[in-house]
CSV table of C-alpha atoms and ligand atoms in Angstrom, one decimal:
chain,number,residue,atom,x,y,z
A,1,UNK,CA,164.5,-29.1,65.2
A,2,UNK,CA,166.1,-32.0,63.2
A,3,UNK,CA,169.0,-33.6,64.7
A,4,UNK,CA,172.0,-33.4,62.8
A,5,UNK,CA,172.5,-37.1,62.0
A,6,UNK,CA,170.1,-40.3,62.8
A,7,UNK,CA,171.0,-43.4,64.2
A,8,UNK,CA,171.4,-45.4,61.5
A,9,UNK,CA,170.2,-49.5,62.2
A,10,UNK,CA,170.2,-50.2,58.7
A,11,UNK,CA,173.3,-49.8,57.5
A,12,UNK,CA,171.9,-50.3,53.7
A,13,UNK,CA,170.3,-46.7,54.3
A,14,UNK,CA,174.0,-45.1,54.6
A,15,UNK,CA,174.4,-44.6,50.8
A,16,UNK,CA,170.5,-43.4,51.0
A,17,UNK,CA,171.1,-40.9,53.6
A,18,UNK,CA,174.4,-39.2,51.8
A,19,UNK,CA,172.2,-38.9,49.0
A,20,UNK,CA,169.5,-37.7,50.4
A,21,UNK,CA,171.6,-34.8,52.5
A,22,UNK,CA,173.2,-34.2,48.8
A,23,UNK,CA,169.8,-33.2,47.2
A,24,UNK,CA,170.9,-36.1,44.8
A,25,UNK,CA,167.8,-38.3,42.8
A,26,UNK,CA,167.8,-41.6,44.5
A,27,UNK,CA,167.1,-44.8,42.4
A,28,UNK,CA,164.6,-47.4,41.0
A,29,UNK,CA,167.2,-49.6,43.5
A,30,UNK,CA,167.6,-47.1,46.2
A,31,UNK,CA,163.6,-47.5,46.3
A,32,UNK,CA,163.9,-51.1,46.7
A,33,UNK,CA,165.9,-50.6,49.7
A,34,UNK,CA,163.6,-48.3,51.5
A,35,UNK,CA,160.8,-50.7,51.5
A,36,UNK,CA,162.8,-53.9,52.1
A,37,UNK,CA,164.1,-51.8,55.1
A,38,UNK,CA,162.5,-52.1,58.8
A,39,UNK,CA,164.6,-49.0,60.0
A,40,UNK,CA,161.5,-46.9,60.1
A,41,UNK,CA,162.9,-44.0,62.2
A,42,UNK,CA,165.9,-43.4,59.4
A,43,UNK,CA,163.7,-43.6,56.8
A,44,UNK,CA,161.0,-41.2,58.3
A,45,UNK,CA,164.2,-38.8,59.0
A,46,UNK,CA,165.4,-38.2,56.0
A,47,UNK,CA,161.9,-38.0,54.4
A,48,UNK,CA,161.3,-35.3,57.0
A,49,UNK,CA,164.4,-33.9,56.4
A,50,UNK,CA,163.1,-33.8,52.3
A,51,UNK,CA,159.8,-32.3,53.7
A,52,UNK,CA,161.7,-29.6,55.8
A,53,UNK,CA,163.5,-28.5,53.5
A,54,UNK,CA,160.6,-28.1,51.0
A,55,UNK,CA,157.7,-26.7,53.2
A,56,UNK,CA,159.3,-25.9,56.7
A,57,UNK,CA,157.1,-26.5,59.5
A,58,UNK,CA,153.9,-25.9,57.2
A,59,UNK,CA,150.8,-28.7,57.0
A,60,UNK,CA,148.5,-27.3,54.7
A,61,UNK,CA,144.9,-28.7,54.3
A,62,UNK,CA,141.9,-27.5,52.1
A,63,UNK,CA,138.2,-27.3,53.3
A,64,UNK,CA,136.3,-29.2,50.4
A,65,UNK,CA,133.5,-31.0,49.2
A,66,UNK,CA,133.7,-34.7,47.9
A,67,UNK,CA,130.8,-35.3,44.7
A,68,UNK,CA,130.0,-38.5,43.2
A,69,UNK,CA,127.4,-37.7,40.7
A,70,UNK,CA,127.1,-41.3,40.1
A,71,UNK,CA,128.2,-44.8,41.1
A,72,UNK,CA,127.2,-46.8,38.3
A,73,UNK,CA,129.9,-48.1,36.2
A,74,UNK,CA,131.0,-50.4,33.5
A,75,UNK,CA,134.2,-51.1,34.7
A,76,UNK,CA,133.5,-53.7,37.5
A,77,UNK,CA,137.1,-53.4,39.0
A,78,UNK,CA,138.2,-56.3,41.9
A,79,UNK,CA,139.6,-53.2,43.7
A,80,UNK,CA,136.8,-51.6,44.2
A,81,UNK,CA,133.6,-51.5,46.1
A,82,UNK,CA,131.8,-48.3,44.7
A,83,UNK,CA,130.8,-48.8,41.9
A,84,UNK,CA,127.3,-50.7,40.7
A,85,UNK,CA,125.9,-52.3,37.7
A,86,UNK,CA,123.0,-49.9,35.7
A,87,UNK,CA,120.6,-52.4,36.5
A,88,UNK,CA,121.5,-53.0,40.4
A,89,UNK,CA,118.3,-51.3,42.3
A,90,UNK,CA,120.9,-49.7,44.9
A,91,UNK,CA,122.8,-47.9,42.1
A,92,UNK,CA,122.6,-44.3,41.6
A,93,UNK,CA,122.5,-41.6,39.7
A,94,UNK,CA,121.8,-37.6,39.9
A,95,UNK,CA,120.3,-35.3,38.0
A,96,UNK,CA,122.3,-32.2,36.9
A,97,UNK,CA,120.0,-30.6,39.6
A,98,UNK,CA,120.5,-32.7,42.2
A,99,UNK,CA,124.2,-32.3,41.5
A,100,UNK,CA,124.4,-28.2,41.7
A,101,UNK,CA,121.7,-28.3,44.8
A,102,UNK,CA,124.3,-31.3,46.5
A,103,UNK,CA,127.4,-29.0,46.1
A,104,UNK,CA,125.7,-26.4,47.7
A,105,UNK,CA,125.1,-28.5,51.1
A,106,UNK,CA,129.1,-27.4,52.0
A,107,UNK,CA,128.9,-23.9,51.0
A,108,UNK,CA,127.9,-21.9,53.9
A,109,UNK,CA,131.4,-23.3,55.2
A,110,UNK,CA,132.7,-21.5,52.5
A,111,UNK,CA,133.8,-24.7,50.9
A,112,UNK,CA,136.6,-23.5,48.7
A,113,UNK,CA,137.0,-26.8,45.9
A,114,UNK,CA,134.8,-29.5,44.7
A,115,UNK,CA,136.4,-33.0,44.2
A,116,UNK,CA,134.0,-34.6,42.1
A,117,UNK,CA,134.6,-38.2,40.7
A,118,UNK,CA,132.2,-41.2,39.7
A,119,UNK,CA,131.4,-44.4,37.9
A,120,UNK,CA,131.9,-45.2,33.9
A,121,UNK,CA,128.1,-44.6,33.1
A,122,UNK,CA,126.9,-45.6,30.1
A,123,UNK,CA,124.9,-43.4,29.1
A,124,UNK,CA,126.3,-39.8,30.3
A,125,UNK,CA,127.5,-38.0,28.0
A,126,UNK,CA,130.5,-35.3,27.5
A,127,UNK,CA,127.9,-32.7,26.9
A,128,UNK,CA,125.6,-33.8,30.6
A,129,UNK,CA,129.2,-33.4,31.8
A,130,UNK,CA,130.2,-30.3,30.8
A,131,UNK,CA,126.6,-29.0,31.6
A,132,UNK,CA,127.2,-30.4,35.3
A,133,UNK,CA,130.2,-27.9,35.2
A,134,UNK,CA,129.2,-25.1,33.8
A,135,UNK,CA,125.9,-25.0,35.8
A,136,UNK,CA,128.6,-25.8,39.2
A,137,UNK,CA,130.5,-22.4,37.9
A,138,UNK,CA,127.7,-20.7,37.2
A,139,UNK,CA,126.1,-21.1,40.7
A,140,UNK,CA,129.6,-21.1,43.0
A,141,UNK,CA,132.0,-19.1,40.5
A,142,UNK,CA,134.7,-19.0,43.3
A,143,UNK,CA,134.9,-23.0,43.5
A,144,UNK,CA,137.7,-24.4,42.0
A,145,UNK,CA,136.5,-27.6,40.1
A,146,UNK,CA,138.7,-30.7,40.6
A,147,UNK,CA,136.5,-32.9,38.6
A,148,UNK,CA,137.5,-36.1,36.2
A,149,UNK,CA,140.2,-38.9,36.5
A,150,UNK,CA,142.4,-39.9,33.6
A,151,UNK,CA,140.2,-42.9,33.5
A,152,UNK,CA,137.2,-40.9,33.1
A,153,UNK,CA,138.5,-38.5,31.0
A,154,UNK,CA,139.8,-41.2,28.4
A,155,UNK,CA,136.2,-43.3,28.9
A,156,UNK,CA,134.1,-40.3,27.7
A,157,UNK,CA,136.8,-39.6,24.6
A,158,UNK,CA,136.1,-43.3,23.6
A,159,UNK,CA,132.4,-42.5,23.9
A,160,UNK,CA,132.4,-39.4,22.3
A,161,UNK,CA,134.7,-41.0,19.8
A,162,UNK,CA,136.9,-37.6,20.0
A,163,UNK,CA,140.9,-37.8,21.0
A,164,UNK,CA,141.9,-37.1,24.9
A,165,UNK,CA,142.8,-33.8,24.0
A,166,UNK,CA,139.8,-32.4,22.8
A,167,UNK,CA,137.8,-33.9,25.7
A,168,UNK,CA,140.0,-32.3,28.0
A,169,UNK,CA,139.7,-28.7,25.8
A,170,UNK,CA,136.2,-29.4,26.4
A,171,UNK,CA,136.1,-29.9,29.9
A,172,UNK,CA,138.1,-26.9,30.6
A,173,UNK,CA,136.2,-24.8,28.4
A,174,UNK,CA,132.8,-25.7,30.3
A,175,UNK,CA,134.8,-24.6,33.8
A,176,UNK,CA,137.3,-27.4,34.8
A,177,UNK,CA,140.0,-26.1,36.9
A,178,UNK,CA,142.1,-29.1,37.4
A,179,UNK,CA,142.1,-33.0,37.9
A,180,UNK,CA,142.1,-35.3,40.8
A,181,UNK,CA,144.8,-38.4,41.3
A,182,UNK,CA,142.5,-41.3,41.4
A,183,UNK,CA,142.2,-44.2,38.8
A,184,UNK,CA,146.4,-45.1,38.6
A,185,UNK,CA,146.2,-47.7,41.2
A,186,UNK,CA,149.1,-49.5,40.0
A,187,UNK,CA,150.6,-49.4,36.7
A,188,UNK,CA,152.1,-53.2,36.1
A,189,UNK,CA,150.6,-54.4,33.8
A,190,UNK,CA,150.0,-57.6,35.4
A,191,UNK,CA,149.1,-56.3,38.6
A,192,UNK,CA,145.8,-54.2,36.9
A,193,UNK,CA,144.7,-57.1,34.7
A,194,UNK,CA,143.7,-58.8,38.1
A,195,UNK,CA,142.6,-55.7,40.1
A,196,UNK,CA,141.3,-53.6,37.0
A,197,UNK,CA,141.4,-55.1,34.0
A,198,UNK,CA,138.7,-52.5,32.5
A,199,UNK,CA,140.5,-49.7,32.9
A,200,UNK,CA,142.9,-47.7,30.6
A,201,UNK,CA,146.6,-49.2,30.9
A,202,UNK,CA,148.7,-47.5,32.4
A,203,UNK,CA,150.8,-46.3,29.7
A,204,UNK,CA,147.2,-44.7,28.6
A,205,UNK,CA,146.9,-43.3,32.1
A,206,UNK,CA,149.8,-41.2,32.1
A,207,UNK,CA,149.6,-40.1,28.3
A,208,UNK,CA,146.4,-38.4,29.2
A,209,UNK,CA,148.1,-36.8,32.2
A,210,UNK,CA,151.1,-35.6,30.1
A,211,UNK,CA,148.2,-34.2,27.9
A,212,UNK,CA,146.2,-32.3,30.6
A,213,UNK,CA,149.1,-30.7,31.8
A,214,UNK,CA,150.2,-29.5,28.2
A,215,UNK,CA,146.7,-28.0,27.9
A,216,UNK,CA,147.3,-26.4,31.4
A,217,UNK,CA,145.0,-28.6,33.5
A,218,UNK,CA,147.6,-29.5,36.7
A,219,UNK,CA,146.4,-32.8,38.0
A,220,UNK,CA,147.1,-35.2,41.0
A,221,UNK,CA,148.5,-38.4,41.1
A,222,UNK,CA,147.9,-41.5,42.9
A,223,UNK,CA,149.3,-44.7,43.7
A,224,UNK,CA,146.7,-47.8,45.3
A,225,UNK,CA,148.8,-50.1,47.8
A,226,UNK,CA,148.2,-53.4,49.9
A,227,UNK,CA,146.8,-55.5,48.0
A,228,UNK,CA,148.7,-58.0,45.1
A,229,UNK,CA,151.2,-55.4,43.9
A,230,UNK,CA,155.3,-56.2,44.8
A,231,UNK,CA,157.8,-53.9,46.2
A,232,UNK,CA,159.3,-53.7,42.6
A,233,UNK,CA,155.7,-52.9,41.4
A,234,UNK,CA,155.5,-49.7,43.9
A,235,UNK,CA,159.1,-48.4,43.0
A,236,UNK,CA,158.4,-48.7,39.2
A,237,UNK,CA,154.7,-46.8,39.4
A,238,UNK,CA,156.4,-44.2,41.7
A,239,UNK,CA,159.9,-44.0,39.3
A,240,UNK,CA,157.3,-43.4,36.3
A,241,UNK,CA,155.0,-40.7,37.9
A,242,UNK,CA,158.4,-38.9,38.5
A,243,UNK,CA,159.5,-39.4,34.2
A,244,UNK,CA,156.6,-37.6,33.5
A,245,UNK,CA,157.0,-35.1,35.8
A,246,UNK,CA,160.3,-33.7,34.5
A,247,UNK,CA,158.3,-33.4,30.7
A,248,UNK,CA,155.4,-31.5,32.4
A,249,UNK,CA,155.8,-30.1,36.2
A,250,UNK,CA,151.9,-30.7,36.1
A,251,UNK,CA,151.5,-32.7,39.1
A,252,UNK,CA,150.7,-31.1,42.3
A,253,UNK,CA,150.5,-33.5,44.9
A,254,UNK,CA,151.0,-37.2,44.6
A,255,UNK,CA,148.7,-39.3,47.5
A,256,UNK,CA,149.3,-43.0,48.4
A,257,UNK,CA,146.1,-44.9,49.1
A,258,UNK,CA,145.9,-47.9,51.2
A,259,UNK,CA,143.5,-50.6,49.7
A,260,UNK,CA,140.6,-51.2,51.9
A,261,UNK,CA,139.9,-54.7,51.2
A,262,UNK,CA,136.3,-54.9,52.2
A,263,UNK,CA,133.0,-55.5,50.3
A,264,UNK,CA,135.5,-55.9,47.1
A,265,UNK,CA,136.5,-58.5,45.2
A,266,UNK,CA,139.5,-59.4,47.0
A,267,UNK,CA,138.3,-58.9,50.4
A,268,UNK,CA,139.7,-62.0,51.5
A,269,UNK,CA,143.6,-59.8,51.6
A,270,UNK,CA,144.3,-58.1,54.6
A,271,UNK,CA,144.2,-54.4,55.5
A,272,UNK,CA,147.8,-52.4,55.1
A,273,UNK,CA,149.5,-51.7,58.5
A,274,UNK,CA,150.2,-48.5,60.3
A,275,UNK,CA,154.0,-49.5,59.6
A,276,UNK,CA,153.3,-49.5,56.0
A,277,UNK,CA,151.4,-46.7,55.7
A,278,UNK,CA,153.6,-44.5,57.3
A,279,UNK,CA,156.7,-46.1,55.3
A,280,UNK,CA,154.7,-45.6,52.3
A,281,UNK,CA,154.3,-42.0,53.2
A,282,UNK,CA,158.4,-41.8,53.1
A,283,UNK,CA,159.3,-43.3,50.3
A,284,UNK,CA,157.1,-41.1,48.2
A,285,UNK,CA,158.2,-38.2,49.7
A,286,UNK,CA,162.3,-39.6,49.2
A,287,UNK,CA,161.4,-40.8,44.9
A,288,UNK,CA,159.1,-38.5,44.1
A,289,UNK,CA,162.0,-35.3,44.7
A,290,UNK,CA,160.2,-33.1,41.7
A,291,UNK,CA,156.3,-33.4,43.1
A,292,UNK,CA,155.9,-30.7,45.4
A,293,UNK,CA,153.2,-32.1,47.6
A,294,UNK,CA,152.4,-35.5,49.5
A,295,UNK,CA,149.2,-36.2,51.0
A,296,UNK,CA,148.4,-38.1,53.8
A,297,UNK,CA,144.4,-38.7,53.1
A,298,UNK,CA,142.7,-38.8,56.4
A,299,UNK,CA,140.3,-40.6,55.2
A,300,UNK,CA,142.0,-43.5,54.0
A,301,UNK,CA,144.6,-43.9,56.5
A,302,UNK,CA,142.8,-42.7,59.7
A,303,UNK,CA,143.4,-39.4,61.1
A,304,UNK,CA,145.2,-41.0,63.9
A,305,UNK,CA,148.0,-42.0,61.1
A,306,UNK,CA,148.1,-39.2,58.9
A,307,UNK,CA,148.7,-37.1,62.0
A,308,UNK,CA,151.8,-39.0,62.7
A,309,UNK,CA,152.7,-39.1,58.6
A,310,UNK,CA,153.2,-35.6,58.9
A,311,UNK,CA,156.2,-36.0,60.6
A,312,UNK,CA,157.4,-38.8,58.2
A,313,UNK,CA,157.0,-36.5,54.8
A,314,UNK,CA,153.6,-35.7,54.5
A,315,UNK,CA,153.1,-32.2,54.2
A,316,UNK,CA,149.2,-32.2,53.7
A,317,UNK,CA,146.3,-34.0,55.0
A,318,UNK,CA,143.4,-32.9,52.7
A,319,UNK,CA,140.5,-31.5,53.9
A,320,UNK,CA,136.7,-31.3,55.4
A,321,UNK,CA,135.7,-33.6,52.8
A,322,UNK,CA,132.3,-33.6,54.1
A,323,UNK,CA,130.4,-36.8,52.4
A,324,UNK,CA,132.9,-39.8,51.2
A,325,UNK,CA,131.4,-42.9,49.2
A,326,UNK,CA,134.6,-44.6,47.6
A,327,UNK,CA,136.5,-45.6,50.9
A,328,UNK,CA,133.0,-45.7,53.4
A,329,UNK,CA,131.7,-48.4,50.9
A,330,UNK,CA,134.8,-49.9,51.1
A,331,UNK,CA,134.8,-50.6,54.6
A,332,UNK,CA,136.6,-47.3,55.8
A,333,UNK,CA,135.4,-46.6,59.4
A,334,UNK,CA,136.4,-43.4,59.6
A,335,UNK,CA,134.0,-40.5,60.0
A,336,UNK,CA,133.2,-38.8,56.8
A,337,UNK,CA,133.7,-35.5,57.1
A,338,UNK,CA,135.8,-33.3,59.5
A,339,UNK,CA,135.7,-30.0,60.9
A,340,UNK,CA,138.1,-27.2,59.9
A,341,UNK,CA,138.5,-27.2,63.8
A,342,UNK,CA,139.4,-30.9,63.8
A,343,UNK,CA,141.7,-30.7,61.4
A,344,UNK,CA,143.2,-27.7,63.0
A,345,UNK,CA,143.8,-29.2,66.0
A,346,UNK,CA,145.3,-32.5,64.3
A,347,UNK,CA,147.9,-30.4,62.5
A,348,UNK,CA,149.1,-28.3,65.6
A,349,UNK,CA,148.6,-31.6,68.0
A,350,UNK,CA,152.0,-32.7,65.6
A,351,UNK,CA,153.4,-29.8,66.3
A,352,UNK,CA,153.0,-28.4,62.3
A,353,UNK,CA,151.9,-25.1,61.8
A,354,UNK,CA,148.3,-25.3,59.6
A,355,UNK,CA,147.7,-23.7,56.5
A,356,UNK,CA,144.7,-23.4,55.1
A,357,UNK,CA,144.8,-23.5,51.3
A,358,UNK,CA,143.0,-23.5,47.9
A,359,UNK,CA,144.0,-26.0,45.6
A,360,UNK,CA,146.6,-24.1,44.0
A,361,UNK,CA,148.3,-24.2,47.5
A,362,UNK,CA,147.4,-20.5,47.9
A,363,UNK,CA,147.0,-19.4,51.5
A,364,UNK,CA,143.4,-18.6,52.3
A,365,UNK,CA,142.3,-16.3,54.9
A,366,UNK,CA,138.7,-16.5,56.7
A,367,UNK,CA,136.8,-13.9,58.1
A,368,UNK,CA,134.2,-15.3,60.0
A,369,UNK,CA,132.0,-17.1,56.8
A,370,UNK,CA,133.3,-15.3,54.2
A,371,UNK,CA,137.2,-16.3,52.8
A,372,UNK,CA,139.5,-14.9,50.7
A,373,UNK,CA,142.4,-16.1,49.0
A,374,UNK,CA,146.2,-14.3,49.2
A,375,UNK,CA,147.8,-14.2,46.2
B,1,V47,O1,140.6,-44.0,41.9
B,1,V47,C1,138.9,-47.4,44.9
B,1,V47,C2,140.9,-45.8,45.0
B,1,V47,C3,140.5,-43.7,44.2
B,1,V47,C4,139.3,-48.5,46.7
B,1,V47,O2,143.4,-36.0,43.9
B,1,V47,C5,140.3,-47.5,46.5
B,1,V47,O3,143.3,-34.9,45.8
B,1,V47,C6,141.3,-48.3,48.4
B,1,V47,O4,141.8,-40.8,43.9
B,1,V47,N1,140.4,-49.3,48.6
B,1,V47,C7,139.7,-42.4,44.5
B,1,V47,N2,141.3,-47.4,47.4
B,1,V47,C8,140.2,-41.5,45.6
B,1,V47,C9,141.3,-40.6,45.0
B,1,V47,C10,141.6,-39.4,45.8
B,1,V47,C11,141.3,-39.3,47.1
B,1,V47,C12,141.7,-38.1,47.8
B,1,V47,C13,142.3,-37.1,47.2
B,1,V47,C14,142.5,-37.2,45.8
B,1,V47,C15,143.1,-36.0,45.1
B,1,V47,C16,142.2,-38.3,45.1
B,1,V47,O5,140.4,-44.5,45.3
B,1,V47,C17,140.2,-44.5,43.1
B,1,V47,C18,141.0,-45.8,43.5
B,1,V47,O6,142.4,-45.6,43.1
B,1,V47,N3,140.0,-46.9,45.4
B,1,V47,N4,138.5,-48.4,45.6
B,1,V47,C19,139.4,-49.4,47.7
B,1,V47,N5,138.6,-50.5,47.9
C-alpha cells in the first residue's frame, strides 16, 4: 500500500508531486527537475503512484523469441557493436530457411511473439522481407510478428525507392503485426551525428511512426541513454515521443535503454549506474502520462535492476527472449534467455502480481504446452 504522502528532501519536487497527485501533464522543465534531482525515493513515489494508478499491482511480461536475420549493415553507428561490414568474414546472414527453422527453436515453449530486428543489408530486399514473413505466418500463424524498426522500415523504402507508407502497407500485407522501439536512440540532432550519423533523423524517425500507426501498425518506442546525450537532450526526446502520441495513441510501450559501452566506438564512456537506471525508469513513467506501458528490459539493465524498477514505474519486464545478439555483443553479461519460471519468480520476489501477456497486453493462459489467449 502507498503511503499517503512521501518525505519530500527535495523541496524542488513539491510543485512536481501536486501535479503529479492532480493527474496534471508535467513539463519539458518539470523533466529537468527530475533528473537534476538526487531525491530518488520521491521520485520513484510518485512514479509508482502513476504506475498504480494505471496497472494496479500488475507486472506483465511476454514469453518471446529475439531474431536477427542478419548483422550486416551499412550504417556503421559509434553506438553500436552489432552490426558488421558485408565483407567482414564474422558477419552473417540467414537464409529465409534458416530464418523460419531459427524461430521454430522457441516454439515448443509456446513462444507467443517474434521480435525480429537486424542490420541495413545491402542487398535484401523488401520482397526477401516480406517472403521472411509470410513464410514466419505461414508456419506459426498464432505468432504475433513484431518485426522492423523505423530505421529499417525507412532504409528499405529508400531502396525500394517507394514512400514509407507503402513499405509499411507492404509489410503488413505479407503478415506484420506491429513494430518494435529500437533505432530512436536519441533524437538531437547533434547528439546522433556523433553516435549515428547514418541513420534517419529523427524528425524522419517519428514521421514513419506517426505513419505506421495511421495504417494501424501500433509500434514501440525507445530512448538510448548514457552515453553523450544531456539532461535537456532526454527531456526533449521523451517530450516529443509524447507530441506524437496525442496525434496517434499508437505507441504501446516506451523502453529506456542504457548504453552498453563496450566493443563500440565509444567504449572508452562509462557504463550508466543503477541510480540512473532506475531514475530513468521514473521519469518516463512521470512525462510519458499518455503511453500506457514502461519496460524495464531485463536484458539491458540486469534482472537484479529491473526487479527493483518495478517498484519505481515499470510495469513490464519483457520476456524469455531466448537468444539476444545486440546487447551480448555489446558487452551485456547477462544471461540470454530466461525462463518463464525465472521471470515469474522475479515479478512476485517484488511483490507484483505477474501477468503473462501477448503483445497486445492480452492476458494469456497456459495449459501445460499449449496457450491461449483471453480476450
Ligand atoms: O535500436 C544498439 C540499441 C536497440 C547498443 O520494442 C544499444 O519491445 C545499448 O530496440 N548499447 C535494439 N543499446 C533493442 C530494442 C528493443 C529491445 C527490447 C524490446 C524492444 C521492444 C526493443 O538497442 C537499438 C539501439 O537503440 N542499441 N547498440 C549498445 N551498444
Amino acid at each position: 500500500m502507498l503511503t499517503a504522502q512521501p518525505i519530500v528532501e527535495d523541496q524542488r519536487l513539491k510543485p512536481i508531486l501536486a501535479k503529479v497527485r492532480e493527474g496534471q501533464r508535467l513539463s519539458f522543465d518539470d523533466g529537468l527537475t527530475l533528473y537534476r534531482s538526487n531525491d530518488l525515493l520521491t521520485v520513484g513515489w510518485m512514479a509508482n503512484l502513476v504506475r498504480e494508478r494505471l496497472h494496479g499491482n500488475t507486472t506483465y511480461f511476454n514469453v518471446n523469441r529475439h531474431i536477427n536475420p542478419t548483422d550486416v549493415c551499412v550504417a556503421s553507428c559509434r553506438l553500436c557493436a552489432f552490426g558488421k561490414h558485408a565483407k567482414d568474414p564474422s558477419a552473417y546472414t540467414m537464409s529465409l530457411e534458416q530464418v523460419w527453422e531459427r524461430a521454430g527453436h522457441g516454439y515448443t515453449e509456446a513462444v507467443t511473439e517474434f521480435h525480429i530486428v537486424g542490420g541495413l543489408h545491402p542487398e535484401l530486399t523488401l520482397d526477401w522481407f516480406c517472403q521472411m514473413i509470410a513464410g514466419l505466418k505461414e508456419r506459426y500463424p498464432r505468432v504475433h510478428l513484431k518485426a522492423f524498426t523505423m530505421v529499417e522500415v525507412a532504409y528499405l523504402a529508400k531502396r525500394t525507392k517507394i514512400s514509407i507508407r507503402e513499405t509499411l502497407e507492404r509489410l503488413k500485407a505479407a503478415g506484420v503485426d506491429s513494430l518494435p522501439g529500437g533505432g530512436a536512440e536519441v533524437f538531437s540532432e547533434s547528439i546522433r551525428r556523433i553516435i549515428c550519423d547514418h541513420k534517419i533523423d529523427g524528425n524522419e524517425w517519428l514521421e514513419t511512426a506517426r505513419i505506421a500507426h495511421e495504417i494501424g501498425l501500433k509500434s514501440n518506442c525507445t530512448m538510448l541513454y548514457g552515453h553523450i546525450e544531456t539532461e535537456e537532450d532526454r527531456v526533449d526526446h521523451l517530450v516529443k515521443l509524447r507530441e506524437v502520441q496525442d496525434q496517434t495513441n499508437g505507441f504501446v510501450t516506451f523502453i529506456p535503454l542504457a548504453f552498453h559501452p563496450d566493443n563500440t566506438a565509444l567504449h572508452h564512456l562509462p557504463k550508466t549506474s543503477g541510480f540512473d537506471d532506475i531514475r530513468q525508469i521514473a521519469v518516463s513513467r512521470l512525462m510519458l502520462d499518455n503511453i500506457p506501458h514502461i519496460k524495464a528490459y531485463w536484458i539491458m539493465m540486469t534482472p537484479a535492476v529491473a526487479q527493483i524498477a518495478q517498484r519505481f514505474g515499470a510495469n513490464d519486464i519483457d520476456g524469455t527472449v531466448v537468444e539476444e545478439k545486440i546487447y551480448h555483443d555489446a558487452g551485456a553479461t547477462t544471461s540470454q534467455g530466461l525462463r518463464r519460471q525465472d521471470l515469474l519468480r522475479l515479478i512476485r520476489e517484488a511483490g507484483r502480481e505477474p501477468m503473462e501477456r501477448d503483445t497486445a497486453y492480452r492476458p494469456v493462459q497456459r495449459q501445460e504446452s499449449a496457450f491461449t489467449v483471453l480476450v
